Short mmCIF file of C-alpha atoms in Angstrom, two decimals:
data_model
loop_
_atom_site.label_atom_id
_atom_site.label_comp_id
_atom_site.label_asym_id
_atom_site.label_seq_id
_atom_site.Cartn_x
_atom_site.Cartn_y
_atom_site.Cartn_z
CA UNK A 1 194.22 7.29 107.88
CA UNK A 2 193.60 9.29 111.28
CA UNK A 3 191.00 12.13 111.66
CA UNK A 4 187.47 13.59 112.81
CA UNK A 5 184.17 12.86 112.16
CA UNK A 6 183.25 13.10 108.37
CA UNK A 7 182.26 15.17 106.29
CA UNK A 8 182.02 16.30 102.42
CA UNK A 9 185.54 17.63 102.14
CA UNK A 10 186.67 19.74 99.16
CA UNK A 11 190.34 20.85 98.34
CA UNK A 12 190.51 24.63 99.35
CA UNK A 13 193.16 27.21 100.46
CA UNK A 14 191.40 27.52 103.47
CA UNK A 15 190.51 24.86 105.86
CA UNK A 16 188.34 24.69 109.08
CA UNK A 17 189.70 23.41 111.96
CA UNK A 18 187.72 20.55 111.81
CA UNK A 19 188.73 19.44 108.03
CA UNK A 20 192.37 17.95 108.78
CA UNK A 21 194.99 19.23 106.33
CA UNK A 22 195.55 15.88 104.79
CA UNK A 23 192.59 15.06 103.42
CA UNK A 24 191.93 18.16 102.14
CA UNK A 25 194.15 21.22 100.39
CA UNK A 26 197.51 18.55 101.23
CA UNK A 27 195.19 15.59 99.87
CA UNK A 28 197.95 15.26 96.93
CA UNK A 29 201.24 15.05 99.34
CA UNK A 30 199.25 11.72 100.44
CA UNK A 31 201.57 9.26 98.21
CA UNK A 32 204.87 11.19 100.08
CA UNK A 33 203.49 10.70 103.56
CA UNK A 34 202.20 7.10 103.00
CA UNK A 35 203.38 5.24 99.86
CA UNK A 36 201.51 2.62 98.18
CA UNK A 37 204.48 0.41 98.18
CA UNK A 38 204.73 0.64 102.06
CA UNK A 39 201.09 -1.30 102.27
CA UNK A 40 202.58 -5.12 100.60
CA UNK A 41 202.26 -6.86 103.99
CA UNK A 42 199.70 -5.11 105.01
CA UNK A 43 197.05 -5.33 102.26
CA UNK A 44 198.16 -9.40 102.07
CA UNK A 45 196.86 -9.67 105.38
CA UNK A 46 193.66 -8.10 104.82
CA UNK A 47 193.00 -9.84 101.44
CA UNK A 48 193.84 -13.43 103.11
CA UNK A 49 191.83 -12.96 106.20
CA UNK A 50 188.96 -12.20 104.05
CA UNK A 51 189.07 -15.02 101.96
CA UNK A 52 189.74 -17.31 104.48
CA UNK A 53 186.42 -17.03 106.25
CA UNK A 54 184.36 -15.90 103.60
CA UNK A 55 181.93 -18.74 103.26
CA UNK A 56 181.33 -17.52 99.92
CA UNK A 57 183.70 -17.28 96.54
CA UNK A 58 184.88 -13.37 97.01
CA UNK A 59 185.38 -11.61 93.58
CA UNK A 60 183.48 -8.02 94.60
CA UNK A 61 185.16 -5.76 97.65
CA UNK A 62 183.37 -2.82 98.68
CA UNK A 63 186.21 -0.12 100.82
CA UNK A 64 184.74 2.52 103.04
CA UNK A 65 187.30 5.16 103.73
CA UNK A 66 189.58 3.57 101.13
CA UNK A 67 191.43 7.30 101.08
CA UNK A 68 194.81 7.60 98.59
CA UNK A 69 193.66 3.50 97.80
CA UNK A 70 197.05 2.17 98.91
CA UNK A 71 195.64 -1.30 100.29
CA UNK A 72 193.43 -1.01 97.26
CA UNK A 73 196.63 -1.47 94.87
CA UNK A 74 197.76 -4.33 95.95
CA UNK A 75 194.27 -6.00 96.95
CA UNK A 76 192.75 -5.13 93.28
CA UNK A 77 195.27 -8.13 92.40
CA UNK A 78 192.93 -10.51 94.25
CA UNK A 79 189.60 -8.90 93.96
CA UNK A 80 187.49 -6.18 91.77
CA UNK A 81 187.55 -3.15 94.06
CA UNK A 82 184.81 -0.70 94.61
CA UNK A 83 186.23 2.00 96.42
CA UNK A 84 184.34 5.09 98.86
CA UNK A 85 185.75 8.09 100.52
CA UNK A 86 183.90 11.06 102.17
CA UNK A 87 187.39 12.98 101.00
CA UNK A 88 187.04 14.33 97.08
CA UNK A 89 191.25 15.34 97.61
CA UNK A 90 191.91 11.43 98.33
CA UNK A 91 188.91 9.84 95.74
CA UNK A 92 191.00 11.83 92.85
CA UNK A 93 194.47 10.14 94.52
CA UNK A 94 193.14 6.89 94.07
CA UNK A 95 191.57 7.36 90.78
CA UNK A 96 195.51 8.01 89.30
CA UNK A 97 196.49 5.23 91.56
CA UNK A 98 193.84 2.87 91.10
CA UNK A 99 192.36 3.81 87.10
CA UNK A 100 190.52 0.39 87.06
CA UNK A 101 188.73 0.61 90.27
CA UNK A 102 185.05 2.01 90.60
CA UNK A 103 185.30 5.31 92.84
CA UNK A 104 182.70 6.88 94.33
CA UNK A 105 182.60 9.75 97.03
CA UNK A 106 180.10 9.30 100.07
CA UNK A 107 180.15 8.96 103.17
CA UNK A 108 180.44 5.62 105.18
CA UNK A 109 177.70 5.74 107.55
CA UNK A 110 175.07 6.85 104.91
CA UNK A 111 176.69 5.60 101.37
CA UNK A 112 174.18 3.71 99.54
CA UNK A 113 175.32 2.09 96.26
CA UNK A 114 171.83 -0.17 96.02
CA UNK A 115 174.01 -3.57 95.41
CA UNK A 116 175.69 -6.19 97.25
CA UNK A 117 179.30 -7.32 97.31
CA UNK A 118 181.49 -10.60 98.43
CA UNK A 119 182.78 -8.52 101.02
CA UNK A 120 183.16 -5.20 102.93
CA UNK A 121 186.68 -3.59 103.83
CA UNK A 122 187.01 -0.63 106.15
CA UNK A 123 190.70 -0.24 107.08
CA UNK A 124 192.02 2.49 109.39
CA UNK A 125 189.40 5.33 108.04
CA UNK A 126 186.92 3.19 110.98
CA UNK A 127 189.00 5.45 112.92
CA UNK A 128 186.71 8.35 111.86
CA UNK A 129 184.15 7.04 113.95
CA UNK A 130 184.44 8.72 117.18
CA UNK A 131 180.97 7.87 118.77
CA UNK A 132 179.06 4.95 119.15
CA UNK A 133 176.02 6.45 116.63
CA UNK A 134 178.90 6.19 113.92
CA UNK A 135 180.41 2.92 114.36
CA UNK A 136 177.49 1.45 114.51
CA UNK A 137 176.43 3.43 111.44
CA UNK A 138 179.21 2.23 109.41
CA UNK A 139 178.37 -1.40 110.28
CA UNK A 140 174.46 -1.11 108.84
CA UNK A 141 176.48 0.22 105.52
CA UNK A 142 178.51 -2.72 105.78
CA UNK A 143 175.54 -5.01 106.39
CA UNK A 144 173.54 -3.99 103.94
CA UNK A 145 176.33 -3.93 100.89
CA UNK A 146 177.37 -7.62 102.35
CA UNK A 147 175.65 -10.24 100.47
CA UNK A 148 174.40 -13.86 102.34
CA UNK A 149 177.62 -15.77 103.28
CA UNK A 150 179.65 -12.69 102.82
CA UNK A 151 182.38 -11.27 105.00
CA UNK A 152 183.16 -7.72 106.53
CA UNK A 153 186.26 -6.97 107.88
CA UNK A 154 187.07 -3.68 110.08
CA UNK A 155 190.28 -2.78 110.70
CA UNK A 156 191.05 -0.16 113.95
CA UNK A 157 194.34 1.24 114.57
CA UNK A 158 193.66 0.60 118.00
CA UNK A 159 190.91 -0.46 120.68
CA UNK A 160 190.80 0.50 124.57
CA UNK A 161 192.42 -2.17 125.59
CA UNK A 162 195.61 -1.92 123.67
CA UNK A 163 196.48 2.06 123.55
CA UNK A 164 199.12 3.65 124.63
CA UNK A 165 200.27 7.20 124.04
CA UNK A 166 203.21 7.06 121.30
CA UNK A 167 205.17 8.68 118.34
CA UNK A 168 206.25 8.07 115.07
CA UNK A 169 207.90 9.73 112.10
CA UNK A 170 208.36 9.05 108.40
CA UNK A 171 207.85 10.33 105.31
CA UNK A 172 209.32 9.73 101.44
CA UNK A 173 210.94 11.91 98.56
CA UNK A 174 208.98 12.80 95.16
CA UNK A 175 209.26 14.73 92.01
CA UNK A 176 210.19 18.14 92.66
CA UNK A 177 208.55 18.02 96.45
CA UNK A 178 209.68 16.05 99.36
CA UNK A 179 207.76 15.36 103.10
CA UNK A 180 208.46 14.32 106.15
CA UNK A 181 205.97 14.19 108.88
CA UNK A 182 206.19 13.52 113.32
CA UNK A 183 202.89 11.60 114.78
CA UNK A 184 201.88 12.28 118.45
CA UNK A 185 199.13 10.22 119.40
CA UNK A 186 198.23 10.94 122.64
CA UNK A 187 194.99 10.34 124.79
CA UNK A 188 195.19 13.39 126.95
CA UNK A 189 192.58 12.04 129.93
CA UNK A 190 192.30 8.58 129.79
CA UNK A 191 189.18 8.34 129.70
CA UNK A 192 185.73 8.72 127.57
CA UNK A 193 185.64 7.62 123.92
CA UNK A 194 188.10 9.29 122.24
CA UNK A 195 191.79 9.72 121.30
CA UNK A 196 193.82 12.79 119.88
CA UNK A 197 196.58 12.66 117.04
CA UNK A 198 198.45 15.29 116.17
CA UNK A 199 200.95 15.77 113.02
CA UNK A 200 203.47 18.28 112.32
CA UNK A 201 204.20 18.11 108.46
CA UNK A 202 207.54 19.64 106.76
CA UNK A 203 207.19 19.76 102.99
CA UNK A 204 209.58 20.92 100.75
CA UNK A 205 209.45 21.82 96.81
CA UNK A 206 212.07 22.79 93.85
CA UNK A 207 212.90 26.12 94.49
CA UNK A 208 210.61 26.74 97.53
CA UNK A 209 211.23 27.15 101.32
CA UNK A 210 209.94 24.41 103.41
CA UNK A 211 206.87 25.20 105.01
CA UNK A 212 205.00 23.58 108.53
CA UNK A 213 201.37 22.56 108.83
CA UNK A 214 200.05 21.60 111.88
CA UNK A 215 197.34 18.78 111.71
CA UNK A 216 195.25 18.24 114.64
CA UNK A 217 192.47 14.50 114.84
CA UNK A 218 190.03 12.97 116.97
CA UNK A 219 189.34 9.36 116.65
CA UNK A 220 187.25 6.96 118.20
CA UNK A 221 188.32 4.45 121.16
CA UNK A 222 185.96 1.86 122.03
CA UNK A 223 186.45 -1.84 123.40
CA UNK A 224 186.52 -5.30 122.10
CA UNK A 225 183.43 -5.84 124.13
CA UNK A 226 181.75 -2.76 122.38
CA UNK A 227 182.96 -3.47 118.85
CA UNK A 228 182.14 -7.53 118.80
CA UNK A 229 178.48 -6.42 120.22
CA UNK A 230 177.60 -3.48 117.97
CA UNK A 231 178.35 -5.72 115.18
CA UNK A 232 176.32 -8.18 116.43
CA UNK A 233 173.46 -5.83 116.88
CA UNK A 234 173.94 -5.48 112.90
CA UNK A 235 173.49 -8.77 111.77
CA UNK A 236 176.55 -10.33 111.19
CA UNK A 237 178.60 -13.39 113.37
CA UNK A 238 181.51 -11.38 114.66
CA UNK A 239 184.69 -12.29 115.84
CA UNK A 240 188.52 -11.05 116.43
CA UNK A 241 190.78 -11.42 114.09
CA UNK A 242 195.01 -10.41 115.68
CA UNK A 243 196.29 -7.98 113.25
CA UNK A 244 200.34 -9.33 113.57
CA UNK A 245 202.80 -7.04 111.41
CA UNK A 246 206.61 -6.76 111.02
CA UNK A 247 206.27 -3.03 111.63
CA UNK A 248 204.08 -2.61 114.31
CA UNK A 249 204.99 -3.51 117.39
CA UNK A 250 202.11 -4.49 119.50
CA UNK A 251 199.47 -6.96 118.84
CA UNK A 252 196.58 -5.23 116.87
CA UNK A 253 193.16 -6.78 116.81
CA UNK A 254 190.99 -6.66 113.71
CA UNK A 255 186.79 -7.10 113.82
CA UNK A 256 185.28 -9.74 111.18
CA UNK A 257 181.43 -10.27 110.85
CA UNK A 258 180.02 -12.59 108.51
CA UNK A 259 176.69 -12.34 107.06
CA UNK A 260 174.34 -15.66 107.49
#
C-alpha cells in the first residue's frame, strides 16, 4: 500500500488532503483495486523467507500495516496471524477477509500489544515511513514484539538505489461496482528522502455514472546502507534479502533482522 505518514484514519465523506482516498472513505473499493488472489506469489515469498532464517519454530506473525490483509490470506495458511493497521476503513476489510485473524488498529511506530511473536511482517505499508524518526520507529515495534531467535522481515517497494520514475495501471470487476486505477510514481527532484505517487481512480456502479478521485502519497526513500544500519541500531542481525517476482520487473530488495 502507498501513502503519507500515519495517522488514526476514519471513513468520512470528507477527507483532508493528507488522509489518501484509499484508506479512508474508498477503504471498501480496496479488494477491486488490489485482489487478494493477485498476492499467491507474493505472500509465498514472504512466508518462505521467514521461515527459512527464523532460528526459531514460527507459529505467531505479527503484520504492521497489514491494510485489506491480502498477504495475510494466503500466509494465515502457514502461520496464526495477528494483524495491525493505523487505517479503521482497511482493519474492517480484513476482518471480512481474514474472520480468523486477531485485528487490531494502531499505529506501527507506537502499537504496543505487551507480547511477543515468532516473527514480525511489515510489507509495503513500511512505505509510510517517510523520515528516518519513523523507520526507525517501526523497527523498535518490531523489536520489541520479536521474541529471542525470532525473525522480522520488512518489505519496501523500493530503496534509493533502485528507483526509477514509472507507471502502472490495473484494476478488477465486482458486484454491482467496477475500478480501474493509473499509478504515477514519480520522484519530482531527485533528491532528499522522499518519493511522490499519485493515482487517478475511475469507479463505476449499477446504475451510476463513473466518477474520478484523485489520490495524491508521499513515501519514504532511504538506502540499503540506511535501512541495514537503523536496524542494526535496533537490535536485530540484519541483512538483504532480493525480492525476485514474475510481475515486477526489477530486482527488489527486502530487509531481514533477526533477534539474538
Amino acid at each position: 500500500m502507498l501513502a503519507n505518514p500515519p495517522c488514526d484514519w476514519e471513513d468520512s465523506a470528507t477527507v483532508p488532503d493528507n488522509k489518501p482516498h484509499l484508506y479512508t472513505d474508498l477503504a471498501s473499493w480496496w479488494p477491486l483495486m488490489s485482489a487478494p488472489e493477485d498476492y499467491v506469489e507474493e505472500a509465498a515469498i514472504y512466508a518462505s523467507l521467514l521461515s527459512e532464517h527464523a532460528t526459531r519454530p514460527l507459529q505467531s506473525v505479527l503484520e504492521l500495516g497489514s491494510g485489506g490483509g491480502n498477504n495475510a490470506s494466503h500466509m494465515k495458511q502457514h502461520f496464526a496471524m495477528t494483524l495491525v493497521d493505523v487505517a479503521a476503513g482497511m482493519v474492517e476489510v480484513s476482518r471480512k477477509l481474514n474472520p480468523e485473524c486477531e485485528h487490531h488498529v494502531g499505529d506501527m511506530r507506537t502499537v504496543r500489544l505487551g507480547r511477543e511473536f515468532d516473527a514480525v511482517f511489515v510489507h509495503d505499508a513500511i512505505c509510510y515511513m517517510a523520515t528516518e524518526a519513523d523507520l526507525r520507529s517501526v523497527f523498535e515495534t518490531a523489536y520489541l514484539h520479536c521474541a529471542q531467535g525470532g525473525i522480522a522481515l520488512f518489505a519496501p517497494d523500493h530503496v534509493r538505489e533502485n528507483f526509477a520514475d514509472h507507471t502502472d495501471h490495473g484494476g478488477h470487476d465486482g458486484d454491482g461496482r467496477s475500478m480501474r486505477y493509473l499509478e504515477w510514481v514519480h520522484d519530482s527532484d531527485g533528491i532528499g528522502t522522499t518519493y511522490e505517487v499519485d493515482y487517478a481512480y475511475v469507479l463505476r456502479e449499477d446504475g451510476q455514472p463513473a466518477r474520478v478521485v484523485h489520490d495524491h502519497h508521499v513515501e519514504g526513500l532511504f538506502s540499503r546502507e540506511d535501512w541495514l544500519s537503523w536496524i542494526a541500531d535496533a537490535g536485530f542481525e540484519p541483512q538483504e534479502a532480493p525480492f525476485i517476482h514474475s510481475e515486477v520487473d526489477y530486482e527488489g530488495v527486502m530487509f531481514l533482522g533477526v533477534k539474538r
